[in-house]
XYZ file of C-alpha atoms in Angstrom:
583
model
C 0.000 0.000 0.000
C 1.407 3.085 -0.986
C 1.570 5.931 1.831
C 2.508 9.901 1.869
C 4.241 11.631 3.964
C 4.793 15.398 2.362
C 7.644 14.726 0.057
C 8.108 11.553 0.999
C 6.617 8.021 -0.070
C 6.953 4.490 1.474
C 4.982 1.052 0.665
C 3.474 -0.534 3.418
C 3.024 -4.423 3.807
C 2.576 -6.572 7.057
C 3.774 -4.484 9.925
C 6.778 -3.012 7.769
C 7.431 0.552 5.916
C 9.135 -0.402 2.495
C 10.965 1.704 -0.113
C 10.997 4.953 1.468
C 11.809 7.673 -1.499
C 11.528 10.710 -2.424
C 11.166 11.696 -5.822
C 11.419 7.975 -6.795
C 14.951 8.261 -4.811
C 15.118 5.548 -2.215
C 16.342 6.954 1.194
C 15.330 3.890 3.034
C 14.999 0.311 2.110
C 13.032 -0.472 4.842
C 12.184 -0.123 8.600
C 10.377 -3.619 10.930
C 10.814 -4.700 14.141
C 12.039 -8.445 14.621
C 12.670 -11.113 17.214
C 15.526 -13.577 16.828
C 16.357 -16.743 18.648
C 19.352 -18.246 20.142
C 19.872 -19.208 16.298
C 19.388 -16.058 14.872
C 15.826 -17.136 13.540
C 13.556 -14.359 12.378
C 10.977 -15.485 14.142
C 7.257 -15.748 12.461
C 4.990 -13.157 13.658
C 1.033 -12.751 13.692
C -0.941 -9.169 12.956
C -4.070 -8.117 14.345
C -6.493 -5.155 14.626
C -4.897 -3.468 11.669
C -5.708 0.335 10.947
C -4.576 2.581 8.361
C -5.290 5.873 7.611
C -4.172 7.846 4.501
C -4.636 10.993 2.586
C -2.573 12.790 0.046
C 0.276 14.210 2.940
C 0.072 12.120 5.698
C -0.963 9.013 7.180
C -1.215 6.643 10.052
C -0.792 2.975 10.709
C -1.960 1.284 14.270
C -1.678 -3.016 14.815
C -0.781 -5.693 17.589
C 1.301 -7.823 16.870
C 2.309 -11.397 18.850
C 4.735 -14.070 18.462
C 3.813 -17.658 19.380
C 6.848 -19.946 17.835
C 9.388 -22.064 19.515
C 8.299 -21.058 23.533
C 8.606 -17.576 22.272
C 5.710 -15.292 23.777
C 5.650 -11.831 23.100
C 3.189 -8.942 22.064
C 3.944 -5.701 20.624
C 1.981 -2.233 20.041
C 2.979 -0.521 16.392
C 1.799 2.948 15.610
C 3.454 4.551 12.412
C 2.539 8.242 11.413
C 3.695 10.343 8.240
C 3.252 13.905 8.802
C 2.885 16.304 5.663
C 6.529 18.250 6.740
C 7.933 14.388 5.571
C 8.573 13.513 9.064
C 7.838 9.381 9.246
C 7.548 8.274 13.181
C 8.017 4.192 13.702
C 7.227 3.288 17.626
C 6.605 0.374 19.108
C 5.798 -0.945 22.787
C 6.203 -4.635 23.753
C 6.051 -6.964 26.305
C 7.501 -10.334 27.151
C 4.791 -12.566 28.403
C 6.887 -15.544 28.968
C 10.946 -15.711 29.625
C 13.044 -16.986 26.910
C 16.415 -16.278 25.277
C 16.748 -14.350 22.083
C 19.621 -12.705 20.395
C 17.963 -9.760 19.561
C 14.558 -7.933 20.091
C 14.295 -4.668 18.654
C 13.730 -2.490 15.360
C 15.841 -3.051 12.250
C 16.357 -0.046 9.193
C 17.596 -1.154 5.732
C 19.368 0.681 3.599
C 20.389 -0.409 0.058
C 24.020 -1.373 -0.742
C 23.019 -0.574 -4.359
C 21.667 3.845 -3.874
C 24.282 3.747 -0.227
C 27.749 2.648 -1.358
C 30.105 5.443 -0.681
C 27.806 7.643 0.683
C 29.208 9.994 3.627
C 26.760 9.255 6.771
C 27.237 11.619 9.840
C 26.981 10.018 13.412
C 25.626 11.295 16.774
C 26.576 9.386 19.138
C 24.846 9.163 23.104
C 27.347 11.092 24.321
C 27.060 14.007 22.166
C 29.569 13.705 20.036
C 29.995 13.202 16.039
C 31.668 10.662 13.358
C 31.777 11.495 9.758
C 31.668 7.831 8.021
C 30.893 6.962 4.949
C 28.510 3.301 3.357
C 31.185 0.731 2.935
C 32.000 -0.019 -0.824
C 33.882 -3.357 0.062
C 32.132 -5.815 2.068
C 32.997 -4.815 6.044
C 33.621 -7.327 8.021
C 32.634 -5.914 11.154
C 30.124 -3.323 12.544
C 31.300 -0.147 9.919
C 29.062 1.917 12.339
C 28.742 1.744 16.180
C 27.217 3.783 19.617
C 24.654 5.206 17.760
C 21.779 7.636 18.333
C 21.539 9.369 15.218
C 22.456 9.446 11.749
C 22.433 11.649 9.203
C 23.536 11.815 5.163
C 22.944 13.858 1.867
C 20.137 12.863 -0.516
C 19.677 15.070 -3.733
C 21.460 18.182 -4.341
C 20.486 19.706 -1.360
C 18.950 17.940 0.929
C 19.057 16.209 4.393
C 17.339 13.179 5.522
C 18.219 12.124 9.178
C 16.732 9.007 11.811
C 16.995 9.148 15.288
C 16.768 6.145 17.252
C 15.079 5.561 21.172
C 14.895 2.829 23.500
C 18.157 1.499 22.790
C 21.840 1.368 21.329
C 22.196 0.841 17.757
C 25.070 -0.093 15.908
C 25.358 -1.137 11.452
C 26.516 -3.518 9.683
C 26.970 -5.193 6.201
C 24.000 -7.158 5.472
C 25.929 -8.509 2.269
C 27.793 -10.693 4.414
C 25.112 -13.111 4.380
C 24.087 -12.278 0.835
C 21.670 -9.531 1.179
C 21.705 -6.614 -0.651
C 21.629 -3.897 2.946
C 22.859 -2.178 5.635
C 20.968 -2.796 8.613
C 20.974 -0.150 12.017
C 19.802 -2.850 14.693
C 20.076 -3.307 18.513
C 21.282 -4.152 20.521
C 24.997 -4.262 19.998
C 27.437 -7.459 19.415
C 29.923 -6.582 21.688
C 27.145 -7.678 24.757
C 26.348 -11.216 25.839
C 23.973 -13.108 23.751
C 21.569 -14.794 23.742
C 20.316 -12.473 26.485
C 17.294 -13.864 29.061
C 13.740 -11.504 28.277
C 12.210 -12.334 31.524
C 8.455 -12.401 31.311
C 6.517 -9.020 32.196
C 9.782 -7.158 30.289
C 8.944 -3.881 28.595
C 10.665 -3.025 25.138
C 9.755 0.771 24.266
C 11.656 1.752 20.873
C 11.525 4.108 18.174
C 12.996 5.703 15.025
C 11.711 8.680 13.775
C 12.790 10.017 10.188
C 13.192 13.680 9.064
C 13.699 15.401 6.152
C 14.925 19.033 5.497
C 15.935 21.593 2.704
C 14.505 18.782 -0.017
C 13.971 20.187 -3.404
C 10.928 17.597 -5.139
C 10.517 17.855 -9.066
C 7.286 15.379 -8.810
C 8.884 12.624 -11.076
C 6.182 10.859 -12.742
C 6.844 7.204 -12.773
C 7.654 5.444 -16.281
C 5.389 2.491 -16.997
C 7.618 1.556 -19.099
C 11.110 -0.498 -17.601
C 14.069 0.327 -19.811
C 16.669 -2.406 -20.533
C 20.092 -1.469 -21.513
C 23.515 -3.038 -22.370
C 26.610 -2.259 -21.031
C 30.740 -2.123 -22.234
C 31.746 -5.161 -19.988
C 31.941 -8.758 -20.979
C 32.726 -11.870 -18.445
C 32.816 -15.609 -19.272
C 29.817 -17.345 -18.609
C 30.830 -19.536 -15.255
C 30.653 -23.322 -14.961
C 27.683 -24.222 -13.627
C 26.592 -27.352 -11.242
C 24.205 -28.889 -9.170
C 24.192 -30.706 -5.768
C 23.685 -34.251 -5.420
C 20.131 -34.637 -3.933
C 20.338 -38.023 -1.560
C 18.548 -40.300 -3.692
C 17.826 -39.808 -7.555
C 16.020 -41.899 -10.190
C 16.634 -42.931 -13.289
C 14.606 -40.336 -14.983
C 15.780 -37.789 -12.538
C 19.038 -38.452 -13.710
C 18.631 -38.584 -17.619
C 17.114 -34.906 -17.281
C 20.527 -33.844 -15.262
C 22.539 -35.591 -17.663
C 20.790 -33.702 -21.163
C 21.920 -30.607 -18.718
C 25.237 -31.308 -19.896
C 26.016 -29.704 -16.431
C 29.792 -28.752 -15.620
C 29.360 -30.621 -12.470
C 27.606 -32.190 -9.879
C 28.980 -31.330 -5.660
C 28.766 -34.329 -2.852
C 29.594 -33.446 0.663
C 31.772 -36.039 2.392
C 32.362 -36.544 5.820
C 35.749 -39.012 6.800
C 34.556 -38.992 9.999
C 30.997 -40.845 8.373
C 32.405 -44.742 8.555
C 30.450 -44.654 5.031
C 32.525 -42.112 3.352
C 33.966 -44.441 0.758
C 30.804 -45.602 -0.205
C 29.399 -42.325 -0.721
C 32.396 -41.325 -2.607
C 31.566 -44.447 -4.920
C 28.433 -43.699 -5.016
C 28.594 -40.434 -6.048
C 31.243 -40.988 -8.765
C 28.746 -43.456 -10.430
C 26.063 -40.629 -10.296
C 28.748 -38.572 -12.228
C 29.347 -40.841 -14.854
C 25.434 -41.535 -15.490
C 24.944 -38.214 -16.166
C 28.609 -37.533 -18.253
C 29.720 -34.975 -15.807
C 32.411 -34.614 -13.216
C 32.714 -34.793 -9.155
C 32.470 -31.348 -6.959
C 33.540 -32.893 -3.404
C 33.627 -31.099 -0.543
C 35.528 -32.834 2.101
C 35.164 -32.347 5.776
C 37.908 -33.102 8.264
C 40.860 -31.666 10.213
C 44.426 -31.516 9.433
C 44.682 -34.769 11.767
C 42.610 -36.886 10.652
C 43.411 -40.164 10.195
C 41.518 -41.141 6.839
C 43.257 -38.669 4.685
C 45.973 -40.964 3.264
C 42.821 -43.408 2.871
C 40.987 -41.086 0.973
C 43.449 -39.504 -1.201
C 44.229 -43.366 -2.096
C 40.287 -43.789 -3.108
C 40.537 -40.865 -5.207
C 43.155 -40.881 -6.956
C 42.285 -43.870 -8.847
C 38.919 -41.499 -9.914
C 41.004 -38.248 -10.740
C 40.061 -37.984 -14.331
C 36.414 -38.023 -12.835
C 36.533 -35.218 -10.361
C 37.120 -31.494 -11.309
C 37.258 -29.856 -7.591
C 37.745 -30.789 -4.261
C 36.919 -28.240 -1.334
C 38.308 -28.697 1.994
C 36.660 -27.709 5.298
C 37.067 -28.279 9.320
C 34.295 -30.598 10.412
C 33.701 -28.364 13.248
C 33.542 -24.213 11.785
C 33.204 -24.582 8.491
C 36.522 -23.090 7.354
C 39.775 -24.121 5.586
C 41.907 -23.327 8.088
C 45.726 -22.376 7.762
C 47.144 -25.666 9.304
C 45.828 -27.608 6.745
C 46.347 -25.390 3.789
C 50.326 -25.216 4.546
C 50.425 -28.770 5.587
C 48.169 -30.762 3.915
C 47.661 -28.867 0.657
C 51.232 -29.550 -0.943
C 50.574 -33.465 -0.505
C 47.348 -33.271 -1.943
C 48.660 -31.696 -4.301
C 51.561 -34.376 -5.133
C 48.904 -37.327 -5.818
C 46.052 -35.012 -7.239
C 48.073 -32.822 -9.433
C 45.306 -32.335 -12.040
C 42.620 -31.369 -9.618
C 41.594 -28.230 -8.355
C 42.271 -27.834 -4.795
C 40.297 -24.857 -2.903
C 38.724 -23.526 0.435
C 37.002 -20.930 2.271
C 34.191 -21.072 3.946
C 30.873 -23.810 3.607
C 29.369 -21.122 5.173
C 28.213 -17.184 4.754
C 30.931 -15.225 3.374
C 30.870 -13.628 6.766
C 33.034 -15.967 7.580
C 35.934 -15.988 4.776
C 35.536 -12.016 4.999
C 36.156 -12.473 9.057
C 38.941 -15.601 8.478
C 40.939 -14.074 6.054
C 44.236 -16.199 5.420
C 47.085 -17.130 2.941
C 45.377 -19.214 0.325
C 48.917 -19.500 -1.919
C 48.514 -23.088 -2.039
C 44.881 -23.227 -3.309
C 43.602 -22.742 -6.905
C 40.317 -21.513 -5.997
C 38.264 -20.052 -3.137
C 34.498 -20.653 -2.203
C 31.780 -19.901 -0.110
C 27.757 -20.715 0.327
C 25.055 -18.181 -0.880
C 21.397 -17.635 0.149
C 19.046 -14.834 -0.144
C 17.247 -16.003 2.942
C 19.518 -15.502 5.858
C 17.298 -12.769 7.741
C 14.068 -12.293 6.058
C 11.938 -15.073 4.380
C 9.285 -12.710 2.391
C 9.499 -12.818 -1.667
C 10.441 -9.252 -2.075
C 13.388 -9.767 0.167
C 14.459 -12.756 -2.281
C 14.457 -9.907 -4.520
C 15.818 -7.393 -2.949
C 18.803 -9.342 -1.890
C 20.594 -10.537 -5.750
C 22.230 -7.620 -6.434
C 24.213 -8.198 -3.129
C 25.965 -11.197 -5.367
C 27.565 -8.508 -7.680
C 29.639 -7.156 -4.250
C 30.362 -10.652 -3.300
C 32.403 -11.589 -6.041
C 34.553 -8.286 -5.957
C 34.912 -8.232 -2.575
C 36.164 -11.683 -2.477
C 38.709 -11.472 -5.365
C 40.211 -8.079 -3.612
C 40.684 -10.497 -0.233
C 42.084 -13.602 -2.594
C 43.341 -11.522 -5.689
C 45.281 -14.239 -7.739
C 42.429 -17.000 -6.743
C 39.641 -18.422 -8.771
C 35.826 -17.778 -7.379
C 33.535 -19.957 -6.617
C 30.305 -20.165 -4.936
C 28.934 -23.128 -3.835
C 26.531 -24.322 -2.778
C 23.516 -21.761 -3.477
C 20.058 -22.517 -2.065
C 16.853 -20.463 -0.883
C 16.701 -21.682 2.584
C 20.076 -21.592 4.928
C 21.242 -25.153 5.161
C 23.274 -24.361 8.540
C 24.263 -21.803 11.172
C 27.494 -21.194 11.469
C 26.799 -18.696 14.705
C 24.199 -21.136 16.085
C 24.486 -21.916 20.062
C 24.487 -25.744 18.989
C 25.796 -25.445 15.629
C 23.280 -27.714 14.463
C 21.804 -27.917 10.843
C 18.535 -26.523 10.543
C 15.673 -29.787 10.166
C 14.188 -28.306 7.038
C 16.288 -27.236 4.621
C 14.319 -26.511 1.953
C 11.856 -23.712 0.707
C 8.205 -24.438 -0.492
C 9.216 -21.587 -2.967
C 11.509 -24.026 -4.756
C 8.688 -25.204 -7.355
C 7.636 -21.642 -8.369
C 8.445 -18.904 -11.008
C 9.933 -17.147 -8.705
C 12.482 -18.884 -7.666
C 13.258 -19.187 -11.148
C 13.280 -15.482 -11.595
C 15.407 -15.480 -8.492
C 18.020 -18.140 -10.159
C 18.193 -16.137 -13.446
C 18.987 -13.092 -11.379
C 21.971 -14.842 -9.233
C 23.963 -16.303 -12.449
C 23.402 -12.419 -13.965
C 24.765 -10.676 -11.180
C 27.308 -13.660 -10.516
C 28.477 -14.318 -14.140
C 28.795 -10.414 -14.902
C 31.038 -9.731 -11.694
C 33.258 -12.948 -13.203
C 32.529 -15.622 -10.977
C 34.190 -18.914 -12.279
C 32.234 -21.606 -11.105
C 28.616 -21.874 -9.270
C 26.776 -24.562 -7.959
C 22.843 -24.473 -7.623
C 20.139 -26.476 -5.824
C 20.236 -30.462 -5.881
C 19.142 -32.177 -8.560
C 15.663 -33.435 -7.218
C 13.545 -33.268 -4.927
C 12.435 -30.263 -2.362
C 15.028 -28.787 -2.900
C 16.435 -28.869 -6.571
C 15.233 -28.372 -10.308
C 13.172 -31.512 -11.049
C 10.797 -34.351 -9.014
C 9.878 -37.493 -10.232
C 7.101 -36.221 -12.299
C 7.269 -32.599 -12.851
C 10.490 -30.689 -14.186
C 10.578 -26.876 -12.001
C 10.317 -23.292 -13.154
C 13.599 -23.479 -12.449
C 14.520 -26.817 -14.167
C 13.545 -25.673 -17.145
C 15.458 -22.111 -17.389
C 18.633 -24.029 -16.979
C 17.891 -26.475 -19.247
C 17.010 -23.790 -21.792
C 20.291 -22.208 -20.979
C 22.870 -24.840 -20.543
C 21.483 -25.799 -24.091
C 21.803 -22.606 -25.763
C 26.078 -22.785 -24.776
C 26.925 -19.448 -23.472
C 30.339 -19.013 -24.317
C 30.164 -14.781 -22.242
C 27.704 -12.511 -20.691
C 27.758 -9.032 -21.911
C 26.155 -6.526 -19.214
C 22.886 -5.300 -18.811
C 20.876 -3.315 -16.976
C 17.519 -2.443 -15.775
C 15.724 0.940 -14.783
C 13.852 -0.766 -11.937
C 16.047 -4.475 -11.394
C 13.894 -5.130 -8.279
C 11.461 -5.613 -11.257
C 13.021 -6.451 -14.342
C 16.049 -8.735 -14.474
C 18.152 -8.664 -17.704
C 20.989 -11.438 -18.714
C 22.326 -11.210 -22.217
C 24.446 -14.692 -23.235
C 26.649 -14.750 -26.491
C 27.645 -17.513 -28.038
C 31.579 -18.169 -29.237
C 32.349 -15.338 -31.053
C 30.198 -13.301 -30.151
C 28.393 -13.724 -33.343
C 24.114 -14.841 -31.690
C 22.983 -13.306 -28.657
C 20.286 -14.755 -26.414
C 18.295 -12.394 -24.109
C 16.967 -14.072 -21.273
C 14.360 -11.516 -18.971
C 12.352 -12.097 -15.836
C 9.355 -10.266 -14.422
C 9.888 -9.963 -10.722
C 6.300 -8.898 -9.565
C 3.043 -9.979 -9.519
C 1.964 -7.444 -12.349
C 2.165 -7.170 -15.792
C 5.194 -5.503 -16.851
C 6.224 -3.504 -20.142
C 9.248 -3.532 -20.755
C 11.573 -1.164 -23.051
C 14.079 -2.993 -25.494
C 16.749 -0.060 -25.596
C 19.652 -2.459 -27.110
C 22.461 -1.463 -30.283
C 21.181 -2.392 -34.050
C 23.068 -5.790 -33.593
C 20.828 -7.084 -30.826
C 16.893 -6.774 -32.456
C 15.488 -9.569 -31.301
C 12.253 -10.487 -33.226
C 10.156 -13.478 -31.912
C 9.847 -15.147 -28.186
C 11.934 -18.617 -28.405
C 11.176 -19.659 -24.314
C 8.861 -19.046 -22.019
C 8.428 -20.876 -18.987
C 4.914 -21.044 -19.118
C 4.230 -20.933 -23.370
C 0.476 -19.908 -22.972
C 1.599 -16.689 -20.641
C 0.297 -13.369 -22.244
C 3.658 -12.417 -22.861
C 4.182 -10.410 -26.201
C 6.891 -8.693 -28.323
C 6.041 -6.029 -31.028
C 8.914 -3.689 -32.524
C 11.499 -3.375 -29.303
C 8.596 -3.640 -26.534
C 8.005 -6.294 -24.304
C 5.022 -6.915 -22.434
C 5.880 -9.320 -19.624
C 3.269 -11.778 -17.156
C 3.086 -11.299 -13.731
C 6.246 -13.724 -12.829
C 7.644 -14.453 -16.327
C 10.970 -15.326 -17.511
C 11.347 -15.278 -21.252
C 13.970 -15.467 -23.837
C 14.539 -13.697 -27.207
């Protein structure tokens, strides 16, 4: 629902204020309150008593909110207002009604990495005084912004916007350490002991209130029309995998094989007595579908089965292109074994790529930053999910891939890239108090168009930034491209594209890419183009073909759903609600 606030406009949806711009300008991504567990669990939360009130300068939104999940009991008072001088006022009052531990209880404000990068931010702190700062550009590993009560930056040519925070201490940091595409101003800070005990009867009284000064508005009318463009760069189009899914059938496994995938990743465990027989296993899978092994092998620099397993695999070399390396335990490739074990590998395995990182969020390799000399390659996991579950989060969060890739290649600067694996859901919690893998790893969104709009935004925004290898999914199941009798949304844009043989991606972009996601493949040479495009939303979209004379594409060659009222005429595209089509 859109809102008004003076100069100012936000979207609201289920308790949160979304988008806050002015003159189509975003000067906040978005502002919620939230409730985390001893996991760091955004936990599930259920509205009542809803009431909005809106004219054309102001506006007010009242609800109650509760949380029932997990033993957590807790109830909380919202009132939002938008005054016509483009003052926006977020409280809320809660109240534990049972004790339990959480990590964090308190409001949350977004700001895009995309509009914020670079951006000088002024500081109050609660003792008075200032800190000019400036929106990270690399990935920060810590806290870029701590202690504080206020903040303040530019937005147009002359104007202010400022939010001051109550109720508690709050501190920023770089959401696009766990893939999403923010900056997020929370409480309360790290540096105190979580989780923290909210006895029953506590009181949480918080707000932020946003102002606005010397703002000059021109009234942009919105476009209906999205405008795709083409950039100067070019970047090889990465090799592209799946995950073994547990259990696969016959079928399942002739579809992955006419893939012509570059490979297919098995997690092994030489701690697991059946190790070797997963190892078999899993190299049989490989040759069924004529591709090669991704392993990731857990263990320590100890462990006794190493000399046993490099003796299993070397007789498979020719059949395995990677093998990752992780501690059983964090996660990480840790320095030990890359100057001690590494070289050895490397004696019986000299053919194979060798690499490490993290299994985890590239929190981690950002935090556990090493000497990788000895490795060809370094990797980390990928999900858009980490904090927020709702679709236009998904959304929100691919461009944060883009950073990922740059940021990692300035920390490991001679090394290849990879990411792997990349799922909707987390699969693990490298922070959590028991370090336990969550019991449902998958996402009911798997089966739907947007999660294939979703995957065809992640290999843009990887590919482009020059990743060199990526790993998707499984291969069946809840959790991959395909089931026993249906092929997915998302099944079928990869096997459109692995078909078509990108050779390179040439840029593109979008006027609105929370909408409209472009990714232009060539072919060797760069002598056919394919355009692939996805429709983001739940509306109709039209969308502007603004490409060079050599890229007039004429006629609709894939659509995931063929009867779709998707149409092209001259250079404009009319997309449905959730498409993705190629020209």
């Amino acid at each position: 629902m859109l809102l008004q606030a003076g100069p100012v406009q936000a979207d609201y949806s289920d308790g949160n204020l979304r988008y806050i711009r002015i003159d189509n300008q975003e000067v906040v991504r978005m502002i919620y309150f939230a409730i985390r567990d001893r996991e760091w669990n955004t936990l599930s939360h259920e509205i009542s008593g809803e009431e909005i009130k809106s004219s054309a300068n102001s506006f007010s939104v009242k609800f109650t909110s509760k949380v029932r999940e997990n033993g957590f009991h807790f109830n909380w008072k919202v009132e939002i207002t938008g005054a016509p001088d483009g003052s926006i006022q977020f409280n809320i009052q809660g109240q534990a009604t049972n004790s339990f531990l959480t990590n964090r209880a308190g409001l949350c404000v977004l700001h895009a990495t995309d509009q914020f990068a670079g951006t000088p931010c002024c500081i109050e702190h609660p003792d008075g005084y200032f800190s000019h700062k400036y929106f990270p550009e690399a990935i920060s590993p810590h806290q870029p912004f701590l202690n504080i009560r206020a903040m303040e930056w530019p937005v147009g040519k002359t104007g202010r916007v400022r939010l001051d925070f109550e109720g508690d201490i709050f501190e920023t940091e770089d959401q696009r350490n766990w893939s999403d595409a923010s900056y997020k101003t929370y409480c309360t800070p790290l540096e105190l002991p979580f989780p923290k005990l909210l006895e029953k009867g506590t009181l949480i009284n918080q707000s932020v209130r946003l102002t606005v000064t010397d703002v000059i508005t021109l009234q942009k009318p919105l476009t209906e029309t999205i405008r795709v463009y083409q950039n100067d760069a070019y970047s090889t189009f990465p090799k592209l995998g799946l995950q073994l899914a547990s259990s696969c059938s016959a079928r399942e496994l002739d579809f992955v094989k006419h893939l012509k995938i570059n490979h297919l990743r098995k997690d092994i465990f030489l701690s697991d007595d059946r190790w070797r027989e997963q190892l078999m296993l899993a190299l049989e899978k490989c040759r069924l579908c004529e591709t090669r092994l991704e392993l990731a092998v857990f263990c320590t620099a100890q462990d006794k089965n190493i000399p046993m397993f490099l003796n299993a695999i070397t007789e498979h070399a020719s059949a395995v292109k990677s093998i990752l390396f992780f501690d059983a335990i964090s996660g990480l490739t840790n320095t030990e074994f890359i100057a001690n074990v590494i070289p050895n590998i490397r004696e019986q395995l000299p053919h194979v790529e060798l690499g490490g990182g993290t299994d985890t969020h590239f929190a981690e390799f950002n935090r556990n930053r090493m000497d990788y000399g000895a490795l060809d390659f370094i990797s980390f996991s990928l999900t858009p999910l980490a904090h927020l579950k709702d679709d236009l989060t998904m959304i929100d969060n691919m461009q944060a891939q883009f950073d990922m890739i740059n940021s990692a290649r300035a920390i490991a600067p001679e090394k290849k890239v990879h990411v792997s694996p990349i799922t909707l859901k987390p699969r693990s919690k490298a922070v959590a108090a028991d370090n336990e893998a969550s019991k449902n790893n998958y996402d009911s969104r798997q089966t739907s168009q947007l999660a294939a709009g979703w995957t065809l935004g992640s290999i843009k925004y990887l590919a482009e930034a020059g990743a060199d290898s990526i790993t998707y999914f499984e291969t069946n199941g809840p959790g991959g491209i395909m089931d026993e009798a249906n092929i997915y949304p998302v099944g079928a844009l990869l096997q459109f594209s692995l078909n078509w043989k990108p050779a390179e991606i040439k840029a593109t972009s979008s006027d609105f890419p929370l909408k409209i996601t472009s990714l232009l493949m060539l072919r060797a040479e760069r002598k056919e183009s394919c355009l692939l495009i996805a429709n983001h939303t739940a509306e109709k979209q039209t969308v502007n073909l603004d490409l060079n004379a050599a890229l007039k594409y004429t006629k609709i060659t894939f659509a995931l759903e063929q009867d779709a009222t998707n149409e092209l005429e001259a250079n404009i595209l009319t997309l449905a609600p959730w498409a993705v089509v190629a020209l």
